[in-house]
Coordinates of C-alpha atoms in Angstrom, one line a residue:
M29 CA 0.0 0.0 0.0
K30 CA 2.9 2.3 0.9
R31 CA 4.5 1.6 -2.5
F32 CA 1.3 2.4 -4.3
A33 CA 1.0 5.7 -2.4
V34 CA 4.5 6.7 -3.4
W35 CA 3.9 5.6 -7.0
F36 CA 0.7 7.6 -7.1
V37 CA 2.4 10.8 -5.8
Q38 CA 5.2 10.5 -8.3
V39 CA 2.8 9.9 -11.2
A40 CA 0.6 12.8 -10.1
G41 CA 3.6 15.1 -9.8
L42 CA 4.8 14.1 -13.3
V43 CA 1.3 14.7 -14.7
C44 CA 1.3 18.2 -13.1
I45 CA 4.7 19.1 -14.6
I46 CA 3.6 18.0 -18.0
M47 CA 0.3 19.9 -17.7
F48 CA 2.0 23.1 -16.6
S49 CA 4.5 22.7 -19.5
V50 CA 1.8 22.2 -22.1
F51 CA -0.7 24.7 -20.7
P52 CA 1.3 27.7 -19.3
V53 CA -0.5 29.6 -16.6
S54 CA 0.3 32.2 -14.0
C55 CA -0.9 32.6 -10.5
R56 CA -1.4 35.1 -7.9
V57 CA -1.6 34.7 -4.1
T58 CA -4.7 36.4 -2.7
P59 CA -6.3 36.5 0.8
E60 CA -8.7 33.9 -0.6
G61 CA -6.0 31.6 -1.8
I62 CA -4.1 31.0 -5.1
Q63 CA -5.8 32.5 -8.1
I64 CA -4.9 30.8 -11.5
I65 CA -4.6 33.2 -14.5
G66 CA -5.0 31.7 -18.0
A67 CA -2.3 31.7 -20.6
D68 CA -4.4 33.9 -22.9
Y69 CA -4.4 36.7 -20.3
T70 CA -2.8 40.0 -21.5
C71 CA -1.9 42.9 -19.2
P72 CA -4.1 46.0 -19.4
V73 CA -2.9 48.8 -21.6
I74 CA -3.9 52.5 -22.0
D75 CA -6.6 52.7 -24.7
D76 CA -7.2 56.4 -24.5
F77 CA -6.0 59.6 -22.7
R78 CA -8.1 62.7 -22.9
V79 CA -7.8 66.3 -21.6
V80 CA -11.4 67.0 -20.7
S81 CA -11.0 70.5 -19.3
D82 CA -8.5 72.7 -17.5
T83 CA -9.1 70.7 -14.3
E84 CA -9.9 67.2 -15.5
L85 CA -8.1 64.3 -17.3
E86 CA -9.4 60.8 -18.3
L87 CA -7.5 57.6 -18.7
A88 CA -9.2 54.5 -20.3
F89 CA -7.7 51.1 -19.9
S90 CA -8.3 47.9 -21.8
D91 CA -9.0 46.0 -18.5
S92 CA -9.5 46.6 -14.8
V93 CA -6.6 48.2 -12.9
K94 CA -5.8 49.5 -9.5
V95 CA -4.1 52.9 -9.2
N96 CA -1.0 52.9 -7.1
G97 CA -0.2 56.6 -7.5
L98 CA -0.6 59.6 -9.9
V99 CA 1.3 62.9 -10.1
V100 CA 0.5 65.8 -12.4
S101 CA 3.5 68.1 -12.9
E102 CA 4.6 71.0 -15.1
K103 CA 7.0 69.9 -17.8
L104 CA 10.4 71.4 -16.9
L105 CA 12.5 69.4 -19.3
G106 CA 13.1 70.0 -23.0
N107 CA 12.9 73.8 -22.7
E108 CA 16.2 75.2 -23.8
K109 CA 15.3 78.6 -22.4
M110 CA 14.6 77.3 -18.9
E111 CA 17.4 76.7 -16.5
F112 CA 16.4 73.9 -14.0
I113 CA 17.6 74.5 -10.5
S114 CA 17.4 71.5 -8.3
E115 CA 17.4 71.5 -4.5
T116 CA 18.0 67.8 -4.3
D117 CA 20.4 65.3 -5.9
L118 CA 17.7 63.7 -8.1
N119 CA 17.5 63.9 -11.8
P120 CA 15.0 66.7 -12.8
Q121 CA 12.6 64.2 -14.4
L122 CA 12.6 62.1 -11.3
E123 CA 11.8 65.2 -9.3
D124 CA 8.9 65.9 -11.6
A125 CA 7.6 62.3 -11.3
A126 CA 7.9 62.4 -7.5
G127 CA 6.0 65.6 -7.4
L128 CA 9.0 67.5 -5.9
S129 CA 8.8 70.3 -8.4
G130 CA 6.0 71.9 -10.4
R131 CA 3.4 69.6 -8.9
L132 CA -0.3 70.3 -9.3
V133 CA -2.7 69.3 -6.6
A134 CA -4.6 66.4 -8.0
D135 CA -7.0 63.5 -7.0
Y136 CA -8.6 60.7 -8.9
S137 CA -11.6 58.3 -9.0
V138 CA -11.9 54.9 -10.6
E139 CA -15.1 53.9 -12.6
D140 CA -16.3 51.3 -15.0
K141 CA -15.0 48.4 -13.0
G142 CA -11.5 49.8 -12.9
R143 CA -11.3 50.6 -16.6
L144 CA -11.8 54.4 -16.4
V145 CA -9.7 56.7 -14.2
R146 CA -10.8 60.3 -13.8
I147 CA -8.2 62.8 -12.6
S148 CA -9.2 66.1 -11.1
M149 CA -6.5 68.8 -10.6
E150 CA -5.9 72.4 -10.0
A151 CA -6.4 74.5 -13.1
T152 CA -3.8 74.3 -15.9
Q153 CA -2.7 77.2 -18.0
V154 CA -3.6 77.3 -21.7
G155 CA -0.8 76.0 -23.9
K156 CA 1.5 75.2 -21.0
E157 CA 3.1 71.7 -21.1
Y158 CA 2.4 69.2 -18.4
I159 CA 3.0 65.5 -17.7
L160 CA 0.8 62.9 -16.0
Y161 CA 3.0 60.3 -14.2
G162 CA 1.4 57.2 -12.7
E163 CA 1.6 53.6 -11.8
T164 CA -1.2 51.0 -12.1
E165 CA -1.5 47.4 -11.1
D166 CA -3.5 44.6 -12.7
K167 CA -5.0 41.5 -11.2
T168 CA -1.8 39.5 -11.5
G169 CA 0.2 42.1 -9.6
S170 CA 2.0 43.4 -12.7
T171 CA 2.5 47.1 -12.7
L172 CA 2.4 49.7 -15.5
T173 CA 4.4 52.9 -15.1
F174 CA 3.7 55.7 -17.5
A175 CA 4.4 59.3 -18.3
L176 CA 1.9 61.1 -20.6
P177 CA 2.6 64.6 -21.8
F178 CA -0.3 67.0 -22.4
I179 CA -1.0 70.7 -23.1
G180 CA -3.1 72.9 -20.8
Y181 CA -6.7 72.8 -21.9
N182 CA -7.8 75.4 -24.5
S183 CA -11.4 76.5 -24.0
R184 CA -11.1 79.1 -26.8
V185 CA -10.3 77.0 -29.9
P186 CA -10.4 79.2 -33.0
L187 CA -11.7 78.1 -36.4
L188 CA -9.0 78.0 -39.0
L189 CA -9.6 77.0 -42.6
F190 CA -7.1 75.8 -45.2
S191 CA -6.9 78.6 -47.8
E192 CA -3.9 77.8 -50.0
I193 CA -1.0 75.3 -50.3
R194 CA 2.3 75.3 -52.1
T195 CA 3.8 71.8 -52.1
Q196 CA 7.3 72.2 -53.7
L197 CA 10.5 74.1 -53.2
K198 CA 11.1 76.5 -56.1
T199 CA 14.5 76.8 -57.7
Q200 CA 16.4 79.9 -56.7
N201 CA 17.3 82.7 -59.2
N202 CA 20.7 84.4 -59.0
A203 CA 19.4 87.2 -56.7
E204 CA 17.8 84.7 -54.3
K205 CA 21.0 82.7 -54.2
A206 CA 23.0 85.8 -53.4
A207 CA 20.6 86.8 -50.6
G208 CA 20.3 83.3 -49.2
V209 CA 16.5 83.1 -49.6
Y210 CA 14.3 80.2 -50.7
K211 CA 10.7 79.9 -51.9
S212 CA 9.6 76.9 -49.9
E213 CA 6.4 74.9 -49.2
L214 CA 3.7 76.6 -47.3
I215 CA 0.1 76.3 -46.1
E216 CA -2.0 79.4 -45.7
F217 CA -4.9 79.5 -43.2
F218 CA -7.8 81.9 -42.8
V219 CA -9.0 82.6 -39.3
A220 CA -12.8 82.4 -39.3
K221 CA -13.2 82.6 -35.5
S222 CA -11.0 84.1 -32.9
G223 CA -9.3 82.1 -30.2
N224 CA -6.0 80.5 -29.0
L225 CA -3.9 78.2 -31.2
A226 CA -2.8 76.0 -28.3
G227 CA -3.3 72.3 -29.0
L228 CA -3.9 72.6 -32.7
A229 CA -1.8 70.6 -35.1
V230 CA -1.4 70.1 -38.9
K231 CA -1.2 66.5 -40.0
S232 CA -0.1 65.2 -43.4
G233 CA -0.8 61.7 -44.6
Y234 CA 2.3 61.9 -46.8
D235 CA 4.7 63.2 -44.0
G236 CA 3.5 60.9 -41.2
E237 CA 2.5 61.6 -37.6
A238 CA 6.1 62.1 -36.4
R239 CA 6.3 65.3 -38.5
D240 CA 3.1 67.0 -37.3
F241 CA 3.3 70.7 -36.9
Y242 CA 2.0 72.0 -33.5
F243 CA 0.9 75.6 -33.3
P244 CA 2.2 77.8 -30.5
P245 CA -0.2 79.0 -27.8
I246 CA -0.9 82.5 -29.3
E247 CA -4.1 84.5 -29.7
V248 CA -5.5 85.0 -33.2
E249 CA -8.4 87.2 -34.4
A250 CA -11.1 86.4 -36.9
G251 CA -10.3 87.7 -40.4
Q252 CA -6.5 87.2 -40.0
I253 CA -4.3 85.2 -42.3
I254 CA -1.7 82.7 -41.0
V255 CA 1.1 81.4 -43.2
L256 CA 2.7 78.2 -42.1
H257 CA 6.2 77.6 -43.5
P258 CA 7.1 74.0 -42.5
R259 CA 10.7 74.1 -43.9
L260 CA 13.2 76.2 -41.9
R261 CA 15.7 77.3 -44.5
G262 CA 17.4 80.5 -45.5
A263 CA 17.3 84.1 -44.3
G264 CA 14.4 86.0 -42.7
T265 CA 12.7 82.9 -41.4
V266 CA 11.3 84.3 -38.1
S267 CA 8.1 83.1 -36.4
E268 CA 5.8 86.0 -35.5
L269 CA 4.5 85.1 -32.1
G270 CA 3.6 88.6 -30.9
D271 CA 2.0 91.7 -32.3
D272 CA 4.8 92.5 -34.7
L273 CA 3.9 90.8 -38.1
T274 CA 6.9 92.3 -39.9
L275 CA 9.6 90.1 -38.4
S276 CA 9.5 87.4 -41.1
T277 CA 11.1 88.7 -44.3
A278 CA 11.6 85.4 -46.3
P279 CA 9.6 84.9 -49.5
Y280 CA 5.8 84.6 -49.1
S281 CA 6.0 86.7 -45.9
Y282 CA 3.6 89.7 -45.8
D283 CA 3.2 92.3 -43.2
H284 CA -0.6 91.7 -42.9
C285 CA -0.1 87.9 -42.4
R286 CA 1.2 86.0 -39.3
D287 CA 4.1 83.9 -40.4
L288 CA 5.0 80.7 -38.4
W289 CA 8.1 78.5 -39.2
G290 CA 8.8 74.9 -38.7
T291 CA 12.0 73.6 -37.1
E292 CA 13.5 71.3 -39.7
D293 CA 14.9 71.7 -43.2
K294 CA 13.1 68.9 -44.9
A295 CA 10.5 68.6 -47.7
H296 CA 6.9 68.5 -46.6
Y297 CA 3.6 67.4 -48.1
G298 CA 2.9 65.3 -51.2
D299 CA 3.8 67.2 -54.4
K300 CA 0.5 66.4 -56.1
T301 CA -1.3 64.0 -53.7
D302 CA -2.0 64.2 -50.0
V303 CA -4.5 64.4 -47.2
L304 CA -4.1 67.2 -44.7
L305 CA -6.0 67.7 -41.4
L306 CA -6.1 70.5 -38.9
V307 CA -6.8 68.8 -35.6
N308 CA -7.4 69.9 -32.0
T309 CA -5.2 67.3 -30.3
C310 CA -6.9 67.8 -26.9
D311 CA -10.1 66.1 -28.0
G312 CA -9.3 64.8 -31.5
K313 CA -11.8 67.0 -33.3
I314 CA -10.9 67.9 -36.9
L315 CA -11.4 71.6 -37.5
D316 CA -10.7 71.4 -41.3
G317 CA -9.3 69.2 -44.0
L318 CA -7.8 69.3 -47.4
M319 CA -7.3 66.4 -49.9
Y320 CA -5.8 66.7 -53.4
A321 CA -4.7 64.1 -55.9
E322 CA -3.0 63.8 -59.3
D323 CA -5.0 62.4 -62.2
G324 CA -5.3 58.6 -62.8
L325 CA -5.1 57.4 -59.2
E326 CA -7.7 55.0 -57.9
E327 CA -6.4 54.7 -54.4
W328 CA -4.4 56.9 -51.9
K329 CA -0.7 56.3 -52.2
K330 CA -0.1 55.8 -48.4
P331 CA -2.2 54.0 -45.8
L332 CA -2.2 57.0 -43.5
Q333 CA -3.7 59.2 -46.3
Q334 CA -6.6 56.7 -46.5
D335 CA -6.9 56.7 -42.7
Y336 CA -7.0 60.5 -42.5
A337 CA -9.6 60.7 -45.3
Q338 CA -11.8 58.2 -43.5
L339 CA -11.4 60.0 -40.2
A340 CA -12.4 63.3 -41.8
L341 CA -15.4 61.6 -43.4
T342 CA -16.6 60.2 -40.0
Q343 CA -16.4 63.8 -38.5
G344 CA -18.3 65.4 -41.4
I345 CA -15.4 67.3 -42.9
F346 CA -15.1 65.2 -46.1
P347 CA -18.0 64.2 -48.2
S348 CA -16.2 60.9 -49.0
A349 CA -12.9 59.2 -48.2
K350 CA -12.5 58.2 -51.9
I351 CA -9.6 59.8 -53.8
S352 CA -12.1 60.7 -56.6
S353 CA -13.5 63.3 -54.2
A354 CA -10.2 65.1 -53.8
A355 CA -9.3 68.5 -55.4
K356 CA -7.3 68.3 -58.6
G357 CA -3.6 68.4 -57.9
Q358 CA -2.2 67.3 -61.2
K359 CA -1.0 70.9 -62.2
L360 CA 0.6 71.7 -58.9
T361 CA 4.2 72.8 -59.5
A362 CA 6.9 74.7 -57.7
S363 CA 5.3 77.9 -59.1
L364 CA 1.6 77.1 -59.0
S365 CA -0.4 76.6 -55.8
L366 CA -3.8 75.2 -54.9
Y367 CA -6.1 77.9 -53.4
R368 CA -9.6 78.0 -51.9
T369 CA -12.4 80.2 -53.2
G370 CA -15.3 81.6 -51.3
L371 CA -13.2 83.0 -48.4
L372 CA -13.5 86.6 -49.4
E373 CA -17.2 86.4 -49.1
L374 CA -16.8 84.6 -45.7
S375 CA -14.4 87.4 -44.6
E376 CA -17.1 90.0 -45.5
K377 CA -19.6 88.2 -43.3
I378 CA -17.2 88.3 -40.4
L379 CA -16.8 92.0 -40.8
R380 CA -20.6 92.4 -40.7
N381 CA -20.6 90.3 -37.5
E382 CA -22.8 87.7 -39.1
E383 CA -22.9 84.1 -37.7
I384 CA -20.9 81.5 -39.6
P385 CA -21.1 77.7 -39.3
E386 CA -19.1 75.8 -36.6
T387 CA -17.6 73.7 -39.4
I388 CA -17.3 74.3 -43.2
P389 CA -17.0 70.9 -45.0
F390 CA -14.4 70.4 -47.7
S391 CA -15.6 70.5 -51.4
A392 CA -13.3 70.0 -54.3
D393 CA -15.4 72.5 -56.3
N394 CA -14.0 75.3 -54.0
W395 CA -10.3 74.5 -54.8
S396 CA -8.4 75.6 -58.0
I397 CA -4.9 75.8 -59.3
S398 CA -3.6 79.4 -59.2
P399 CA -3.4 80.9 -62.7
V400 CA -0.4 83.0 -61.8
S401 CA 3.1 82.2 -60.6
D402 CA 3.5 82.4 -56.8
G403 CA -0.2 82.0 -56.3
F404 CA -2.4 84.2 -54.0
V405 CA -0.6 84.0 -50.7
G406 CA -2.0 86.8 -48.5
I407 CA -5.0 87.4 -50.8
L408 CA -8.4 85.9 -50.2
K409 CA -10.5 84.6 -53.1

């Protein structure tokens, strides 16, 4: 009998080893005992992060989590004009994460069975950079540590409309070479409603998300024209962030327009085919969109162009995500631009203090190739 018992224990142990090898599982010790977690279990991840207001954030997880700690802090790193002075021996980023510097008073609540975390905090400043640091724990005891940057909530989002685009760098003449100036790509915007540019970004399906342009947190007035020059090259390339609109002297800079310059000397936008979006990154809302394409294409050249077109369709900006609905870009050259009509009439309505729509959907019928060299930059049509 004793031999049988020993034999049974050995066989049972061998079977358990084989079973655990074939069917991998994990376990967690709880007050109620050992909890077995199946092999198909995946740790929760952050599905969404939203800036709801100047005092509220939201974190959505793929599964239930427990919050071990959260810190909201001003972003003190990455600003070349700011000298960080530390009173401790910690790295500045660790001081931020620990809440030892720039910390905002904050609290949180957990809803939806641990899938939604709401953070309430003291009011943030429009356009200022912050970081949400935190650690969560899942049912296996695994932890997720994260740092999520965000911009202070902007309650006064303006309405900007694409008004013109130049997609290519023009060859210099002798005078331009001598002066060190270039005629580069640009996007012109018409300000239909006043507000602050904080949180707004220009996205190109051709360039990719890593090359989005983020507007600075400055006030703009209805009726103004903004010219975005994404390529930083040559003399006179000065961003006009204050009241003086004469600082930028490079080509396509005009004293009645606000000129903003990018930070890299690289080509931007598809020469004849692209999908561009103007997005409020705080809530994901698309303010305006532009799509143009060369003749003969049946599909968008890049997957991201298709994604952007579909996204604009779902938000009512595009009438269709199909490339056949795009404006004609075949004749775009280094000299000829694509411009929008109907904005002069809209500008006159603004001057008369008439109400205008919250959004103005894209229509290919309102876009044309400029009949003259250098286009109509600074001139509404």
